[in-house]
Amino acid sequence: MWKKGKGEIKVKYAIVNAKILSGHKDMVPEEKALLIENGRIAAISEDAGSFGNVKTVDMGGKYLMPGLVNLHVHLPGSGMPKHTKRQNAKSVRLLMSNPITRGVIFLLCYKYARTQLMSGVTTIRTVGGLGHVDTDIRNSINSGRLTGPRILASNMAVSVPGGHMAGVLAYEAVTAEDCVKFVDRIAEDKPDLIKLMVTGGVLDAKAMGEPGELKMQPELIRACCDEAHRLGFQVAAHVESPEGLKAALENGVDTIEHGAFTDEDMVRLFKERKAAAVCTVSPTVPLSMFDPEVSHSTEMTRFNGNVVFEGVLDCARKGLEHGYAVGIGTDTACPFITHYDTWRELCYFKKYLGVSNAFALHTATEVNANIVGLGNETGTVEPGKSADFLVTEKNPLDDLQALRKPAAVIMRGRLIKNPRVKKFDYVENELDKYL
């Protein structure tokens, strides 16, 4: 038997009576059986009898698809507005200097990683965290000590004095030598990628119309990218202005997080460098659209939020039109952006970019996995890949809100029936107005 909640891995079993959505661009429901062995998809067949005498799990006609891949997550925060405080460098140093508070931070961040899994996200990519907490959680999950999603972790990012998240989630580099030093320091904990804070953001903007002021100069971007690439790491960069976008692409960044208005020259750079854009509509919705009495946004914040909203969409739209890769992420931990609402980003992707439900789901699974080099491991339902699945009562190809409440999640073959997460009703009610 499988236990509700934590689950139990069976070495070999068959999943039957499920409508399979492959994750491919042209996916349609297919009634097939899956043979799962040692956490991987061993075979797919129209006849479960071909698997021999193995135990079966009957999905009761539900829809089974690849687990979602969220490419932009910050674990140190819930997304609940009243919990979203702007920490400063001093408070972060204090918290991280004490083993007791570090332990509390670890447990809190793990709780949020597990929430991602319970909401149907089987792979997350963290892009700015506290110290080496993210890789510690990743290692604990990979060793089997904890149950959670697959994690690609960046740990601390690299910023500059006065730059985005400087001293909080990022080191402050002044020279090219600093950049190399900080990349090497981050690399000591064996992360999966390096994150740069190339521009400012909406909440730290100083003027209306300038939410993405270039903070990290080109020579610093180049120094970080050269060292990261020498060590074998992909580089992701926070970018929210055309100036920052061009500087990032010209100097070696692999994935543009968020995005900005994109001209022909930037399209060329994306394609030449085989870079990808990670579309993050979710945090721009409350910033630019919510009633100021709800979001507590100033006129400048709303204006700049809308600039970023339009820029993110333009960057993604140009990618879809011109053929560079476009993935999606939530920027979880921003105000109103929780760890259980990845499905909303798919809804925004459809609503604002005009794609189909199938294409949105394909992007959140196969495309996202390919962008971060996991295409051979997850992202589609195919033999040889990890048994990472999201199961829903209804067909998300008809309505993406079917993803909102998973009937089951399977992670590396481990079945979790009726997964539950604690939701913030206030946040849900406000966000639902903008679906």
CSV table of C-alpha atoms in Angstrom, one decimal:
chain,number,residue,atom,x,y,z
A,1,MET,CA,0.0,0.0,0.0
A,2,TRP,CA,1.0,3.6,-0.5
A,3,LYS,CA,0.8,5.9,2.5
A,4,LYS,CA,-1.0,9.2,2.2
A,5,GLY,CA,1.4,12.1,2.4
A,6,LYS,CA,5.0,10.9,2.5
A,7,GLY,CA,4.5,7.9,0.3
A,8,GLU,CA,6.4,4.7,-0.2
A,9,ILE,CA,8.5,3.7,-3.2
A,10,LYS,CA,7.7,0.4,-4.7
A,11,VAL,CA,10.6,-1.1,-6.8
A,12,LYS,CA,8.3,-2.2,-9.6
A,13,TYR,CA,4.7,-1.5,-10.4
A,14,ALA,CA,2.3,-0.6,-13.2
A,15,ILE,CA,0.1,2.5,-13.5
A,16,VAL,CA,-3.2,1.6,-15.2
A,17,ASN,CA,-6.4,3.3,-16.2
A,18,ALA,CA,-4.8,6.7,-16.7
A,19,LYS,CA,-5.2,9.2,-19.5
A,20,ILE,CA,-1.6,10.1,-20.4
A,21,LEU,CA,-0.6,13.5,-21.5
A,22,SER,CA,3.0,13.2,-22.8
A,23,GLY,CA,4.2,16.7,-22.4
A,24,HIS,CA,5.0,17.0,-26.1
A,25,LYS,CA,3.7,20.0,-28.1
A,26,ASP,CA,1.0,17.9,-29.8
A,27,MET,CA,-0.1,15.9,-26.8
A,28,VAL,CA,-3.6,14.4,-26.6
A,29,PRO,CA,-4.9,12.1,-23.9
A,30,GLU,CA,-3.9,8.5,-24.5
A,31,GLU,CA,-5.1,5.5,-22.5
A,32,LYS,CA,-1.9,3.6,-21.8
A,33,ALA,CA,-0.2,1.8,-19.0
A,34,LEU,CA,3.1,2.7,-17.5
A,35,LEU,CA,5.6,0.2,-16.0
A,36,ILE,CA,7.6,1.9,-13.2
A,37,GLU,CA,10.8,0.4,-12.0
A,38,ASN,CA,13.2,1.8,-9.5
A,39,GLY,CA,11.7,5.3,-9.9
A,40,ARG,CA,11.8,5.4,-13.7
A,41,ILE,CA,9.5,4.7,-16.6
A,42,ALA,CA,10.6,1.2,-17.7
A,43,ALA,CA,7.9,0.8,-20.5
A,44,ILE,CA,4.7,2.2,-21.9
A,45,SER,CA,2.1,-0.1,-23.4
A,46,GLU,CA,-1.6,-0.2,-24.4
A,47,ASP,CA,-1.8,-3.5,-22.6
A,48,ALA,CA,-0.7,-3.7,-18.9
A,49,GLY,CA,-0.7,-7.5,-19.2
A,50,SER,CA,2.5,-7.2,-21.3
A,51,PHE,CA,4.3,-6.2,-18.1
A,52,GLY,CA,3.8,-9.6,-16.5
A,53,ASN,CA,2.7,-10.2,-13.0
A,54,VAL,CA,3.3,-6.9,-11.3
A,55,LYS,CA,1.3,-4.9,-8.7
A,56,THR,CA,-0.8,-2.2,-10.2
A,57,VAL,CA,-2.0,1.3,-9.3
A,58,ASP,CA,-5.4,2.1,-10.8
A,59,MET,CA,-5.7,5.9,-11.5
A,60,GLY,CA,-9.5,5.6,-12.1
A,61,GLY,CA,-9.5,7.4,-15.4
A,62,LYS,CA,-7.6,10.5,-14.2
A,63,TYR,CA,-5.2,12.5,-16.2
A,64,LEU,CA,-1.5,11.8,-15.8
A,65,MET,CA,1.2,14.2,-17.1
A,66,PRO,CA,4.8,15.1,-16.5
A,67,GLY,CA,5.3,17.0,-13.2
A,68,LEU,CA,5.6,20.7,-13.7
A,69,VAL,CA,9.1,22.4,-13.9
A,70,ASN,CA,9.3,25.8,-12.2
A,71,LEU,CA,12.4,27.7,-13.5
A,72,HIS,CA,12.3,30.7,-11.1
A,73,VAL,CA,11.9,30.1,-7.3
A,74,HIS,CA,13.2,31.8,-4.2
A,75,LEU,CA,12.8,29.5,-1.2
A,76,PRO,CA,13.3,32.1,1.6
A,77,GLY,CA,9.7,33.4,1.6
A,78,SER,CA,6.0,32.3,1.5
A,79,GLY,CA,4.6,35.0,-0.9
A,80,MET,CA,2.0,36.0,1.7
A,81,PRO,CA,2.2,39.9,1.5
A,82,LYS,CA,2.4,40.4,5.3
A,83,HIS,CA,5.3,37.9,5.4
A,84,THR,CA,7.2,39.6,2.5
A,85,LYS,CA,9.5,42.0,4.3
A,86,ARG,CA,12.5,43.6,2.7
A,87,GLN,CA,15.4,42.2,4.6
A,88,ASN,CA,18.6,44.1,4.8
A,89,ALA,CA,22.1,42.9,4.8
A,90,LYS,CA,22.5,43.3,8.5
A,91,SER,CA,19.5,41.3,9.4
A,92,VAL,CA,20.5,38.5,7.0
A,93,ARG,CA,24.0,38.3,8.4
A,94,LEU,CA,22.6,38.1,11.9
A,95,LEU,CA,20.2,35.3,10.9
A,96,MET,CA,22.9,33.3,9.1
A,97,SER,CA,25.5,33.7,11.8
A,98,ASN,CA,23.6,31.7,14.4
A,99,PRO,CA,23.3,27.9,14.0
A,100,ILE,CA,19.9,27.9,15.6
A,101,THR,CA,18.4,30.5,13.2
A,102,ARG,CA,20.2,28.8,10.3
A,103,GLY,CA,18.4,25.6,11.2
A,104,VAL,CA,15.1,27.4,11.3
A,105,ILE,CA,15.8,28.9,7.9
A,106,PHE,CA,16.6,25.4,6.5
A,107,LEU,CA,13.4,24.0,7.8
A,108,LEU,CA,11.3,26.9,6.5
A,109,CYS,CA,12.9,26.7,3.1
A,110,TYR,CA,12.5,23.0,3.0
A,111,LYS,CA,8.8,23.4,3.9
A,112,TYR,CA,8.4,25.7,0.9
A,113,ALA,CA,10.2,23.3,-1.4
A,114,ARG,CA,7.9,20.5,-0.3
A,115,THR,CA,4.9,22.8,-0.9
A,116,GLN,CA,6.1,23.1,-4.5
A,117,LEU,CA,6.1,19.3,-4.8
A,118,MET,CA,2.7,18.9,-3.2
A,119,SER,CA,1.2,21.3,-5.8
A,120,GLY,CA,2.5,19.2,-8.7
A,121,VAL,CA,5.9,20.8,-9.3
A,122,THR,CA,8.4,18.0,-9.4
A,123,THR,CA,11.4,20.2,-10.4
A,124,ILE,CA,12.3,23.6,-9.2
A,125,ARG,CA,15.2,25.9,-10.1
A,126,THR,CA,16.2,28.3,-7.2
A,127,VAL,CA,17.7,31.5,-8.4
A,128,GLY,CA,18.9,33.3,-5.3
A,129,GLY,CA,18.9,32.0,-1.8
A,130,LEU,CA,20.5,32.4,1.7
A,131,GLY,CA,24.0,31.0,2.0
A,132,HIS,CA,24.1,27.4,0.8
A,133,VAL,CA,20.7,26.5,2.3
A,134,ASP,CA,19.3,25.6,-1.2
A,135,THR,CA,22.1,23.0,-2.0
A,136,ASP,CA,21.8,21.6,1.5
A,137,ILE,CA,18.1,21.0,0.9
A,138,ARG,CA,18.8,19.5,-2.5
A,139,ASN,CA,21.4,17.2,-1.1
A,140,SER,CA,19.0,16.0,1.7
A,141,ILE,CA,16.3,15.3,-0.9
A,142,ASN,CA,18.7,13.5,-3.2
A,143,SER,CA,20.0,11.3,-0.4
A,144,GLY,CA,16.5,10.2,0.5
A,145,ARG,CA,16.5,11.9,4.0
A,146,LEU,CA,13.8,14.3,2.9
A,147,THR,CA,10.9,14.1,0.4
A,148,GLY,CA,10.8,17.0,-2.0
A,149,PRO,CA,11.1,18.1,-5.6
A,150,ARG,CA,14.2,17.8,-7.8
A,151,ILE,CA,16.2,21.0,-7.1
A,152,LEU,CA,18.6,22.9,-9.4
A,153,ALA,CA,20.1,25.4,-6.9
A,154,SER,CA,22.1,28.6,-7.4
A,155,ASN,CA,22.5,29.5,-3.7
A,156,MET,CA,23.7,33.1,-3.4
A,157,ALA,CA,23.7,35.3,-6.5
A,158,VAL,CA,26.3,37.9,-7.5
A,159,SER,CA,25.2,41.6,-7.5
A,160,VAL,CA,27.0,44.9,-7.0
A,161,PRO,CA,26.8,47.5,-4.3
A,162,GLY,CA,23.3,49.1,-4.5
A,163,GLY,CA,22.3,46.3,-6.9
A,164,HIS,CA,19.3,44.0,-6.7
A,165,MET,CA,19.2,41.9,-3.5
A,166,ALA,CA,22.8,43.0,-2.7
A,167,GLY,CA,23.9,41.8,0.7
A,168,VAL,CA,20.6,39.8,1.1
A,169,LEU,CA,20.5,37.0,-1.5
A,170,ALA,CA,23.6,38.2,-3.4
A,171,TYR,CA,27.3,39.0,-2.9
A,172,GLU,CA,28.4,42.6,-3.8
A,173,ALA,CA,31.1,42.6,-6.5
A,174,VAL,CA,33.1,45.8,-7.3
A,175,THR,CA,35.7,44.5,-9.6
A,176,ALA,CA,36.1,41.7,-12.1
A,177,GLU,CA,38.4,40.0,-9.6
A,178,ASP,CA,35.5,40.1,-7.1
A,179,CYS,CA,33.3,38.5,-9.6
A,180,VAL,CA,35.7,35.6,-10.1
A,181,LYS,CA,36.1,35.3,-6.3
A,182,PHE,CA,32.4,35.2,-5.6
A,183,VAL,CA,31.7,32.7,-8.4
A,184,ASP,CA,34.4,30.4,-7.0
A,185,ARG,CA,33.0,30.8,-3.5
A,186,ILE,CA,29.5,29.8,-4.7
A,187,ALA,CA,31.0,26.9,-6.7
A,188,GLU,CA,32.5,25.4,-3.5
A,189,ASP,CA,29.0,24.2,-2.5
A,190,LYS,CA,28.5,22.6,-5.9
A,191,PRO,CA,25.4,24.5,-7.1
A,192,ASP,CA,23.7,23.7,-10.4
A,193,LEU,CA,23.9,27.3,-11.8
A,194,ILE,CA,25.2,30.8,-11.1
A,195,LYS,CA,22.7,33.7,-10.8
A,196,LEU,CA,23.6,37.3,-11.5
A,197,MET,CA,21.6,40.5,-10.6
A,198,VAL,CA,22.3,42.5,-13.7
A,199,THR,CA,19.6,45.2,-13.3
A,200,GLY,CA,17.4,46.6,-10.6
A,201,GLY,CA,13.8,45.7,-10.1
A,202,VAL,CA,10.4,47.2,-9.5
A,203,LEU,CA,10.6,47.4,-5.8
A,204,ASP,CA,14.0,49.0,-5.6
A,205,ALA,CA,13.5,51.4,-8.5
A,206,LYS,CA,14.3,55.1,-7.8
A,207,ALA,CA,12.4,56.7,-10.6
A,208,MET,CA,9.2,56.2,-12.6
A,209,GLY,CA,9.9,54.4,-15.9
A,210,GLU,CA,13.2,53.0,-14.7
A,211,PRO,CA,12.5,49.6,-13.0
A,212,GLY,CA,15.4,47.8,-14.6
A,213,GLU,CA,18.3,50.2,-14.2
A,214,LEU,CA,21.6,48.6,-15.3
A,215,LYS,CA,23.6,47.9,-12.1
A,216,MET,CA,26.2,45.3,-13.1
A,217,GLN,CA,28.5,46.7,-15.8
A,218,PRO,CA,29.4,44.7,-18.9
A,219,GLU,CA,32.9,43.9,-17.8
A,220,LEU,CA,31.6,42.4,-14.5
A,221,ILE,CA,28.9,40.4,-16.3
A,222,ARG,CA,31.6,39.0,-18.6
A,223,ALA,CA,33.9,38.1,-15.7
A,224,CYS,CA,31.2,36.2,-13.9
A,225,CYS,CA,30.1,34.4,-17.0
A,226,ASP,CA,33.6,33.4,-18.1
A,227,GLU,CA,34.4,32.0,-14.7
A,228,ALA,CA,31.0,30.2,-14.4
A,229,HIS,CA,31.3,28.7,-17.9
A,230,ARG,CA,34.9,27.6,-17.2
A,231,LEU,CA,33.6,25.7,-14.2
A,232,GLY,CA,30.7,24.2,-16.2
A,233,PHE,CA,27.8,26.2,-14.9
A,234,GLN,CA,24.9,27.8,-16.8
A,235,VAL,CA,24.4,31.5,-15.9
A,236,ALA,CA,21.0,33.0,-15.2
A,237,ALA,CA,20.5,36.8,-14.9
A,238,HIS,CA,17.8,39.0,-13.4
A,239,VAL,CA,17.1,41.5,-16.2
A,240,GLU,CA,14.2,44.0,-16.4
A,241,SER,CA,15.4,46.6,-19.0
A,242,PRO,CA,16.5,46.6,-22.7
A,243,GLU,CA,19.9,48.0,-21.7
A,244,GLY,CA,20.3,45.2,-19.2
A,245,LEU,CA,19.0,42.6,-21.6
A,246,LYS,CA,21.6,43.6,-24.3
A,247,ALA,CA,24.5,43.7,-21.8
A,248,ALA,CA,23.6,40.3,-20.4
A,249,LEU,CA,23.3,38.6,-23.8
A,250,GLU,CA,26.5,40.3,-25.2
A,251,ASN,CA,28.5,39.1,-22.2
A,252,GLY,CA,27.6,35.5,-21.9
A,253,VAL,CA,24.3,35.0,-19.9
A,254,ASP,CA,22.5,31.8,-20.8
A,255,THR,CA,19.0,32.5,-19.4
A,256,ILE,CA,17.3,35.9,-19.1
A,257,GLU,CA,15.1,35.9,-16.0
A,258,HIS,CA,12.0,38.1,-16.5
A,259,GLY,CA,12.9,40.0,-19.6
A,260,ALA,CA,12.4,43.4,-21.3
A,261,PHE,CA,11.4,45.0,-24.6
A,262,THR,CA,13.4,43.1,-27.2
A,263,ASP,CA,14.6,44.5,-30.6
A,264,GLU,CA,16.0,42.8,-33.7
A,265,ASP,CA,19.6,42.9,-32.4
A,266,MET,CA,18.6,41.3,-29.1
A,267,VAL,CA,16.7,38.6,-31.0
A,268,ARG,CA,19.9,37.9,-33.0
A,269,LEU,CA,21.9,37.7,-29.8
A,270,PHE,CA,19.4,35.3,-28.2
A,271,LYS,CA,19.6,33.0,-31.3
A,272,GLU,CA,23.4,33.2,-31.7
A,273,ARG,CA,24.0,32.4,-28.1
A,274,LYS,CA,21.2,29.8,-27.9
A,275,ALA,CA,20.0,31.7,-24.8
A,276,ALA,CA,16.6,31.4,-23.4
A,277,ALA,CA,14.0,33.7,-21.8
A,278,VAL,CA,12.3,32.7,-18.6
A,279,CYS,CA,8.9,34.4,-18.6
A,280,THR,CA,7.6,35.4,-15.1
A,281,VAL,CA,4.3,37.2,-15.4
A,282,SER,CA,3.1,36.2,-11.9
A,283,PRO,CA,4.8,38.9,-9.8
A,284,THR,CA,3.9,41.7,-12.3
A,285,VAL,CA,0.1,41.1,-11.9
A,286,PRO,CA,-0.3,42.3,-8.3
A,287,LEU,CA,2.3,45.1,-8.8
A,288,SER,CA,0.7,46.6,-11.9
A,289,MET,CA,-3.0,45.6,-11.6
A,290,PHE,CA,-4.1,45.3,-8.0
A,291,ASP,CA,-6.0,48.1,-6.3
A,292,PRO,CA,-3.3,50.1,-4.4
A,293,GLU,CA,-5.2,49.6,-1.2
A,294,VAL,CA,-4.7,45.9,-1.6
A,295,SER,CA,-1.1,45.8,-2.9
A,296,HIS,CA,0.0,48.9,-1.0
A,297,SER,CA,1.8,50.0,-4.2
A,298,THR,CA,2.7,53.5,-4.9
A,299,GLU,CA,2.0,55.2,-8.2
A,300,MET,CA,5.6,54.7,-9.2
A,301,THR,CA,5.5,51.0,-8.3
A,302,ARG,CA,2.3,50.4,-10.3
A,303,PHE,CA,3.7,52.3,-13.3
A,304,ASN,CA,7.1,50.5,-13.2
A,305,GLY,CA,5.3,47.2,-12.6
A,306,ASN,CA,3.4,47.7,-15.8
A,307,VAL,CA,6.6,48.5,-17.7
A,308,VAL,CA,8.1,45.2,-16.5
A,309,PHE,CA,4.8,43.3,-17.3
A,310,GLU,CA,4.9,44.6,-20.9
A,311,GLY,CA,8.6,43.9,-21.2
A,312,VAL,CA,8.4,40.4,-19.9
A,313,LEU,CA,5.6,39.6,-22.4
A,314,ASP,CA,7.5,41.3,-25.3
A,315,CYS,CA,10.6,39.2,-24.6
A,316,ALA,CA,8.6,36.0,-24.5
A,317,ARG,CA,6.5,37.0,-27.5
A,318,LYS,CA,9.6,37.7,-29.6
A,319,GLY,CA,11.0,34.3,-28.6
A,320,LEU,CA,7.8,32.5,-29.7
A,321,GLU,CA,7.8,34.4,-33.0
A,322,HIS,CA,11.5,34.1,-33.8
A,323,GLY,CA,12.5,30.8,-32.4
A,324,TYR,CA,14.6,31.3,-29.3
A,325,ALA,CA,13.6,29.2,-26.3
A,326,VAL,CA,11.0,30.6,-23.9
A,327,GLY,CA,10.4,28.9,-20.5
A,328,ILE,CA,8.3,30.0,-17.5
A,329,GLY,CA,8.8,30.5,-13.8
A,330,THR,CA,6.8,32.2,-11.0
A,331,ASP,CA,9.4,34.3,-9.1
A,332,THR,CA,7.9,32.7,-6.0
A,333,ALA,CA,8.3,34.6,-2.7
A,334,CYS,CA,7.4,38.0,-4.3
A,335,PRO,CA,4.3,39.5,-2.7
A,336,PHE,CA,1.2,37.4,-3.5
A,337,ILE,CA,3.3,34.7,-5.3
A,338,THR,CA,3.1,31.5,-3.3
A,339,HIS,CA,4.8,28.1,-3.6
A,340,TYR,CA,1.6,26.3,-4.6
A,341,ASP,CA,0.4,28.5,-7.5
A,342,THR,CA,2.7,27.6,-10.4
A,343,TRP,CA,-0.5,26.7,-12.3
A,344,ARG,CA,-1.3,30.4,-12.4
A,345,GLU,CA,1.8,31.1,-14.5
A,346,LEU,CA,0.5,28.7,-17.1
A,347,CYS,CA,-2.8,30.6,-17.1
A,348,TYR,CA,-1.1,33.9,-17.6
A,349,PHE,CA,1.1,32.5,-20.4
A,350,LYS,CA,-2.0,31.4,-22.2
A,351,LYS,CA,-4.0,34.6,-21.5
A,352,TYR,CA,-1.3,37.2,-22.4
A,353,LEU,CA,0.6,35.4,-25.1
A,354,GLY,CA,-2.3,33.7,-26.8
A,355,VAL,CA,-1.0,30.1,-26.7
A,356,SER,CA,-3.1,27.0,-26.3
A,357,ASN,CA,-3.6,25.1,-23.1
A,358,ALA,CA,-1.5,22.3,-24.6
A,359,PHE,CA,1.4,24.7,-25.5
A,360,ALA,CA,1.4,26.2,-22.0
A,361,LEU,CA,1.6,22.7,-20.4
A,362,HIS,CA,4.2,21.7,-22.9
A,363,THR,CA,6.3,24.8,-21.9
A,364,ALA,CA,6.0,24.1,-18.2
A,365,THR,CA,7.2,20.5,-18.7
A,366,GLU,CA,9.3,19.6,-21.8
A,367,VAL,CA,10.5,23.1,-22.8
A,368,ASN,CA,11.5,24.0,-19.3
A,369,ALA,CA,13.3,20.7,-18.8
A,370,ASN,CA,15.2,21.2,-22.0
A,371,ILE,CA,16.2,24.8,-21.2
A,372,VAL,CA,18.1,23.6,-18.0
A,373,GLY,CA,19.6,20.5,-19.5
A,374,LEU,CA,17.1,18.0,-18.0
A,375,GLY,CA,15.4,16.9,-21.1
A,376,ASN,CA,16.8,13.4,-20.8
A,377,GLU,CA,15.6,13.1,-17.2
A,378,THR,CA,12.2,14.7,-16.9
A,379,GLY,CA,9.6,16.8,-18.7
A,380,THR,CA,7.9,14.2,-20.8
A,381,VAL,CA,6.3,10.8,-20.2
A,382,GLU,CA,8.7,8.5,-22.0
A,383,PRO,CA,10.6,5.3,-21.3
A,384,GLY,CA,13.9,5.8,-19.5
A,385,LYS,CA,12.9,9.1,-17.8
A,386,SER,CA,12.2,9.7,-14.1
A,387,ALA,CA,8.7,8.8,-13.0
A,388,ASP,CA,7.8,12.4,-12.2
A,389,PHE,CA,4.0,12.9,-12.6
A,390,LEU,CA,1.1,15.2,-11.8
A,391,VAL,CA,-2.3,13.6,-11.7
A,392,THR,CA,-5.5,15.6,-12.1
A,393,GLU,CA,-9.2,14.7,-12.0
A,394,LYS,CA,-10.0,16.8,-15.1
A,395,ASN,CA,-8.2,17.4,-18.4
A,396,PRO,CA,-6.0,20.5,-18.3
A,397,LEU,CA,-6.1,20.7,-22.1
A,398,ASP,CA,-9.7,21.8,-21.6
A,399,ASP,CA,-9.1,24.0,-18.6
A,400,LEU,CA,-5.7,24.8,-17.0
A,401,GLN,CA,-7.4,25.3,-13.7
A,402,ALA,CA,-7.5,21.5,-13.5
A,403,LEU,CA,-3.9,21.8,-12.3
A,404,ARG,CA,-5.0,23.8,-9.3
A,405,LYS,CA,-5.7,20.8,-7.1
A,406,PRO,CA,-3.7,17.7,-7.9
A,407,ALA,CA,-5.3,14.3,-7.2
A,408,ALA,CA,-1.8,12.8,-6.8
A,409,VAL,CA,1.8,13.6,-7.3
A,410,ILE,CA,4.5,11.0,-8.2
A,411,MET,CA,8.1,11.9,-7.7
A,412,ARG,CA,10.8,9.5,-8.8
A,413,GLY,CA,8.2,6.7,-8.5
A,414,ARG,CA,7.0,7.8,-5.1
A,415,LEU,CA,3.2,8.1,-5.0
A,416,ILE,CA,1.6,10.9,-2.9
A,417,LYS,CA,-2.2,10.6,-3.0
A,418,ASN,CA,-4.4,13.6,-2.4
A,419,PRO,CA,-1.5,16.0,-1.6
A,420,ARG,CA,-2.4,18.9,0.6
A,421,VAL,CA,-1.0,22.4,1.0
A,422,LYS,CA,-1.9,25.2,3.3
A,423,LYS,CA,-3.2,28.1,1.2
A,424,PHE,CA,-3.7,31.8,2.0
A,425,ASP,CA,-7.4,32.5,1.3
A,426,TYR,CA,-6.8,36.2,1.1
A,427,VAL,CA,-4.1,35.8,-1.6
A,428,GLU,CA,-6.2,33.3,-3.6
A,429,ASN,CA,-9.3,35.5,-3.6
A,430,GLU,CA,-7.3,38.5,-4.8
A,431,LEU,CA,-5.4,36.6,-7.5
A,432,ASP,CA,-8.6,34.9,-8.8
A,433,LYS,CA,-9.9,38.2,-9.9
A,434,TYR,CA,-7.2,38.4,-12.6
A,435,LEU,CA,-7.3,34.9,-14.2
